[in-house]
Coordinates of C-alpha atoms in Angstrom, one line a residue:
M1 CA -23.8 -1.9 -9.8
K2 CA -21.1 -1.6 -6.9
S3 CA -19.3 -4.2 -5.8
N4 CA -19.2 -5.0 -1.0
K5 CA -15.1 -3.0 -1.2
E6 CA -17.3 0.0 -2.8
A7 CA -20.5 -0.2 -0.8
F8 CA -18.2 0.1 2.7
R9 CA -15.8 2.8 1.2
D10 CA -19.4 4.7 1.0
Y11 CA -20.5 3.6 4.5
L12 CA -17.2 4.4 5.3
Q13 CA -16.4 7.8 4.2
L14 CA -20.2 9.3 4.1
E15 CA -22.0 7.7 7.3
K16 CA -19.4 7.1 9.7
K17 CA -16.8 10.1 8.2
Y18 CA -13.9 8.1 8.4
S19 CA -10.9 10.5 7.1
P20 CA -9.3 9.4 3.9
H21 CA -6.2 7.7 5.8
T22 CA -8.8 5.6 7.9
V23 CA -10.8 4.3 4.7
N24 CA -7.9 2.9 3.0
A25 CA -6.4 1.2 5.8
Y26 CA -10.0 -0.9 6.4
L27 CA -9.7 -1.7 2.5
N28 CA -6.3 -2.8 2.7
D29 CA -6.7 -4.7 5.4
I30 CA -9.6 -6.1 3.6
G31 CA -7.4 -6.8 0.2
F32 CA -4.9 -8.6 2.6
F33 CA -7.6 -11.1 3.5
E34 CA -8.8 -11.4 -0.3
E35 CA -4.7 -12.5 -1.5
F36 CA -4.7 -14.5 1.7
N37 CA -7.9 -16.5 1.0
K38 CA -7.7 -16.7 -2.6
S39 CA -3.8 -18.1 -2.4
R40 CA -4.5 -21.0 0.6
F41 CA -8.5 -21.5 -0.2
E42 CA -9.1 -20.8 -4.2
Q43 CA -11.9 -18.3 -3.1
D44 CA -12.6 -15.3 -4.4
N45 CA -15.5 -14.0 -2.4
V46 CA -14.6 -13.4 1.0
E47 CA -18.5 -12.5 1.5
K48 CA -18.6 -16.8 2.2
V49 CA -15.6 -16.8 4.7
N50 CA -16.0 -19.0 8.0
Y51 CA -14.0 -18.5 11.3
S52 CA -11.8 -21.1 10.7
Q53 CA -10.4 -19.0 7.1
I54 CA -10.1 -16.0 9.1
R55 CA -8.0 -18.1 12.5
S56 CA -5.5 -19.4 9.8
W57 CA -4.9 -15.7 8.7
I58 CA -4.3 -14.9 12.2
V59 CA -1.7 -17.4 12.2
S60 CA -0.4 -16.7 9.0
L61 CA 0.3 -13.5 10.6
V62 CA 1.5 -14.7 13.6
D63 CA 3.4 -16.2 11.8
Q64 CA 5.3 -14.0 10.3
E65 CA 5.6 -11.5 13.9
I66 CA 3.7 -8.7 12.9
S67 CA 2.5 -7.3 15.8
N68 CA -0.9 -8.5 18.4
V69 CA -1.2 -4.9 18.0
S70 CA -1.2 -4.7 13.9
V71 CA -3.1 -8.3 13.9
N72 CA -6.3 -7.2 15.9
R73 CA -6.1 -3.6 13.6
K74 CA -6.9 -6.1 10.6
M75 CA -9.2 -7.9 12.7
A76 CA -11.5 -4.8 13.3
S77 CA -11.1 -3.9 10.1
L78 CA -13.0 -7.3 9.0
K79 CA -15.0 -7.3 11.4
A80 CA -16.3 -3.4 10.3
F81 CA -16.6 -5.6 7.1
Y82 CA -18.5 -8.2 8.6
K83 CA -20.9 -6.5 10.6
F84 CA -22.0 -4.0 7.0
L85 CA -22.2 -6.4 4.9
L86 CA -25.1 -8.2 7.9
K87 CA -26.2 -4.5 8.0
I88 CA -27.6 -4.7 3.7
K89 CA -28.1 -8.3 4.1
Q90 CA -25.0 -9.6 2.2
I91 CA -24.7 -12.6 4.3
E92 CA -26.4 -13.8 7.0
V93 CA -24.4 -14.0 9.6
N94 CA -20.9 -12.9 11.0
P95 CA -18.2 -14.5 10.9
M96 CA -15.9 -12.9 13.1
L97 CA -19.3 -12.7 15.7
K98 CA -17.0 -14.3 18.1
H99 CA -13.5 -13.5 18.0
K100 CA -11.2 -12.1 20.5
A101 CA -9.2 -10.0 20.6
L102 CA -5.4 -11.2 20.9
K103 CA -3.4 -9.9 24.2
T104 CA -1.5 -6.7 23.9
P105 CA 0.7 -5.4 26.3
K106 CA -0.7 -2.6 27.6
I107 CA 1.8 0.8 26.3
V108 CA 2.2 3.5 28.8
Q109 CA 3.4 6.5 27.7
I110 CA 5.7 8.8 28.8
P111 CA 4.4 12.8 28.3
F112 CA 7.2 15.3 28.6
S113 CA 7.9 17.0 31.8
E114 CA 7.6 20.5 32.9
K115 CA 10.8 20.7 33.6
E116 CA 11.8 19.8 29.6
V117 CA 8.5 22.3 28.3
N118 CA 9.8 25.0 30.2
D119 CA 13.0 23.9 28.8
L120 CA 12.3 23.6 25.3
M121 CA 10.7 27.3 25.5
L122 CA 14.1 28.7 27.3
G123 CA 16.3 27.3 24.9
V124 CA 14.5 28.8 22.4
D125 CA 15.9 31.9 20.4
S126 CA 13.2 34.2 19.7
P127 CA 12.1 33.6 16.1
F128 CA 13.1 35.8 13.3
G129 CA 11.6 35.2 9.9
F130 CA 8.1 33.1 8.8
E131 CA 9.7 29.5 9.5
D132 CA 10.7 29.9 12.6
I133 CA 7.9 32.3 14.2
R134 CA 5.7 28.9 12.1
D135 CA 7.3 26.7 14.0
K136 CA 7.4 28.0 17.8
L137 CA 3.8 28.7 17.1
I138 CA 2.8 24.6 15.8
V139 CA 4.9 23.6 19.3
D140 CA 3.2 26.4 21.7
L141 CA -0.4 25.1 19.5
F142 CA 0.3 21.5 20.9
Y143 CA 0.7 21.9 24.1
T144 CA -1.6 25.1 25.1
T145 CA -4.5 23.1 23.2
G146 CA -4.3 19.5 23.2
M147 CA -4.8 19.7 19.4
R148 CA -4.9 16.9 16.9
R149 CA -2.1 16.5 14.4
A150 CA -4.4 16.0 12.0
E151 CA -6.5 18.6 13.2
L152 CA -3.3 21.1 13.7
I153 CA -2.5 21.3 10.0
G154 CA -6.5 21.3 9.3
L155 CA -6.9 24.6 11.2
M156 CA -8.5 27.3 8.2
M157 CA -8.3 30.5 8.7
K158 CA -11.4 31.0 9.8
N159 CA -11.6 29.2 12.5
V160 CA -9.0 32.0 13.7
D161 CA -10.9 34.2 15.6
L162 CA -8.4 36.4 17.6
S163 CA -11.6 38.7 18.5
S164 CA -12.6 36.0 21.3
N165 CA -9.2 34.2 21.6
L166 CA -11.0 31.2 20.3
I167 CA -10.2 28.5 17.3
K168 CA -12.5 26.1 15.9
V169 CA -11.4 22.8 15.2
L170 CA -12.2 19.8 13.5
G171 CA -11.6 16.5 14.7
K172 CA -12.8 12.7 14.1
R173 CA -15.3 11.9 12.5
N174 CA -16.1 15.9 11.7
K175 CA -16.6 16.6 14.9
E176 CA -16.4 20.3 16.0
R177 CA -15.6 21.6 19.0
I178 CA -14.0 25.3 20.5
I179 CA -11.0 25.7 22.0
P180 CA -9.8 28.8 23.8
L181 CA -6.3 30.1 23.3
L182 CA -3.6 31.9 25.9
P183 CA -3.3 35.7 25.0
I184 CA 0.9 35.0 25.2
V185 CA -0.1 31.8 22.1
A186 CA -2.7 35.1 20.8
D187 CA 0.2 37.3 20.8
Q188 CA 2.2 35.2 18.7
I189 CA -0.7 34.2 16.0
N190 CA -0.8 38.0 15.3
L191 CA 3.2 37.9 14.6
Y192 CA 2.8 34.7 12.3
L193 CA 0.1 36.3 9.9
K194 CA 2.4 39.7 9.6
E195 CA 4.8 37.1 8.2
R196 CA 2.2 35.2 6.2
V197 CA 0.8 37.4 4.2
E198 CA 5.0 38.2 2.8
V199 CA 4.7 34.8 1.5
E200 CA 4.2 35.0 -2.5
E201 CA 1.7 32.9 -4.3
I202 CA -0.2 30.6 -1.6
K203 CA -2.3 28.4 -2.9
D204 CA -3.3 26.3 0.1
S205 CA -4.4 29.8 1.1
D206 CA -7.8 28.5 2.8
Y207 CA -5.6 26.8 5.4
F208 CA -4.3 28.3 8.4
F209 CA -0.4 27.0 8.7
I210 CA 1.0 26.7 5.1
S211 CA 4.2 25.8 3.8
K212 CA 7.1 28.3 2.5
K213 CA 5.8 27.4 -1.0
G214 CA 2.2 28.6 0.2
L215 CA 1.4 24.8 0.3
K216 CA -0.6 23.1 2.7
L217 CA 2.0 21.1 5.4
S218 CA 2.3 17.7 5.4
E219 CA 2.0 14.9 8.7
S220 CA 5.0 14.0 8.5
F221 CA 6.9 17.2 8.6
V222 CA 4.9 18.5 11.5
Y223 CA 5.9 15.8 13.4
R224 CA 9.3 15.7 12.3
L225 CA 9.1 19.4 13.7
I226 CA 8.4 17.9 17.1
N227 CA 10.4 15.4 17.1
C228 CA 13.4 17.6 16.4
Y229 CA 12.4 20.3 18.9
F230 CA 12.1 18.0 21.9
S231 CA 15.1 16.5 21.1
R232 CA 17.3 19.2 22.3
V233 CA 15.4 18.6 25.9
S234 CA 14.4 15.0 26.2
E235 CA 15.9 11.9 25.6
K236 CA 12.3 10.3 25.7
V237 CA 12.1 7.9 22.9
K238 CA 8.7 8.6 21.7
K239 CA 8.4 12.6 20.8
S240 CA 5.7 13.2 18.6
P241 CA 2.5 15.3 18.2
H242 CA 0.5 12.5 20.2
V243 CA 3.0 13.1 22.7
L244 CA 2.9 17.0 23.2
R245 CA -1.6 15.7 23.5
H246 CA -0.4 13.8 26.0
T247 CA 1.6 15.8 27.6
F248 CA -1.0 18.6 27.6
A249 CA -4.0 16.9 29.6
T250 CA -1.6 15.3 31.9
H251 CA -0.5 19.3 33.0
L252 CA -3.6 19.6 33.2
L253 CA -4.6 17.7 35.7
N254 CA -1.1 17.6 37.5
N255 CA -2.0 21.0 38.1
G256 CA -6.4 20.7 38.8
A257 CA -8.3 20.4 36.2
D258 CA -11.0 18.3 36.3
L259 CA -11.5 15.8 34.4
N260 CA -14.6 16.8 32.3
S261 CA -12.4 20.0 31.3
V262 CA -9.8 18.3 29.2
K263 CA -12.1 15.9 28.1
E264 CA -14.0 18.6 26.8
L265 CA -10.7 20.2 25.5
L266 CA -9.3 16.9 23.7
G267 CA -12.3 16.7 22.3
H268 CA -12.6 13.3 23.6
S269 CA -16.4 11.2 23.1
S270 CA -16.3 10.0 26.6
L271 CA -14.7 9.9 29.9
A272 CA -12.7 6.8 29.4
S273 CA -10.7 8.0 26.6
T274 CA -9.5 10.9 28.9
Q275 CA -9.1 8.6 31.6
V276 CA -5.9 6.6 30.3
Y277 CA -4.3 10.4 30.7
T278 CA -4.7 10.4 34.3
H279 CA -1.5 7.5 35.6
N280 CA 1.1 10.8 35.5
S281 CA -1.7 13.0 37.6
L282 CA -1.8 10.1 40.1
A283 CA 1.8 9.9 40.5
E284 CA 2.6 13.5 40.6
L285 CA -0.9 13.5 43.5
K286 CA 0.6 10.3 45.4
K287 CA 4.7 12.0 45.0
V288 CA 3.3 14.7 47.3
Y289 CA 1.3 13.1 49.4
S290 CA 5.0 11.3 50.3
D291 CA 6.5 14.4 49.8
A292 CA 3.7 16.8 52.7
H293 CA 2.3 13.8 55.2
P294 CA 4.0 14.3 58.4
R295 CA 3.9 10.5 58.5
N296 CA 6.7 10.2 55.7
K297 CA 9.4 12.6 57.7

């Protein structure tokens, strides 16, 4: 018979369609609480805890100078676990029912400017060879499609349609979406594919992007690649694929794209998720207004 944690794991994987990374994060958080509960209260069964015990864990985490963001993530894991136990009738009362998340500072993600992106593209030499061509294509795809890092890494050969200049990506919770390709990017894809066939022993042949050893790319490699490229033109602290996704959305909005269209391109389920990108567009709008209005001359 499966334990409640094993049943929860299956629920996250099979019903919620969460990625292995997310599932492991949830289970690790629950495991840490189990260890704390056993050490502090000599209780093995976390199914029978009360909120005061959970509150003690929160205090312990804060005392260890763990950030409120990280504490909230751990609490979200517990909340999902107890909600699941209530659903399968393993508990009668959810001990997290009245829990309120800790306050966290609102972090504004600063996108790259259009000048920084243009400077980068102009400063990159014409790519030569498989790795150079692949790396430049990765940068261009992030900037021209707004896809997530996991979506780029998981892009399949069969889902790149150059006859229609479209790609299909698999987003969060296995949600598929179609993204158009700019002609200039389609040309780069053709160039990449010509080099790709020369790679010896392609082991992960179903994946579009591969290493020179024929393997699927890792998340850390893609992060380092973007960081390295944008370190040439930007002094921003954060230089990552997510910042480039943020840049894609901001630049579209700055140049007149409507919020609903950007929402669809990003693969957001609601407009609320997309609206976090509008603050930079408003800043641009204020600048245009200030520069153009005759009363400000």
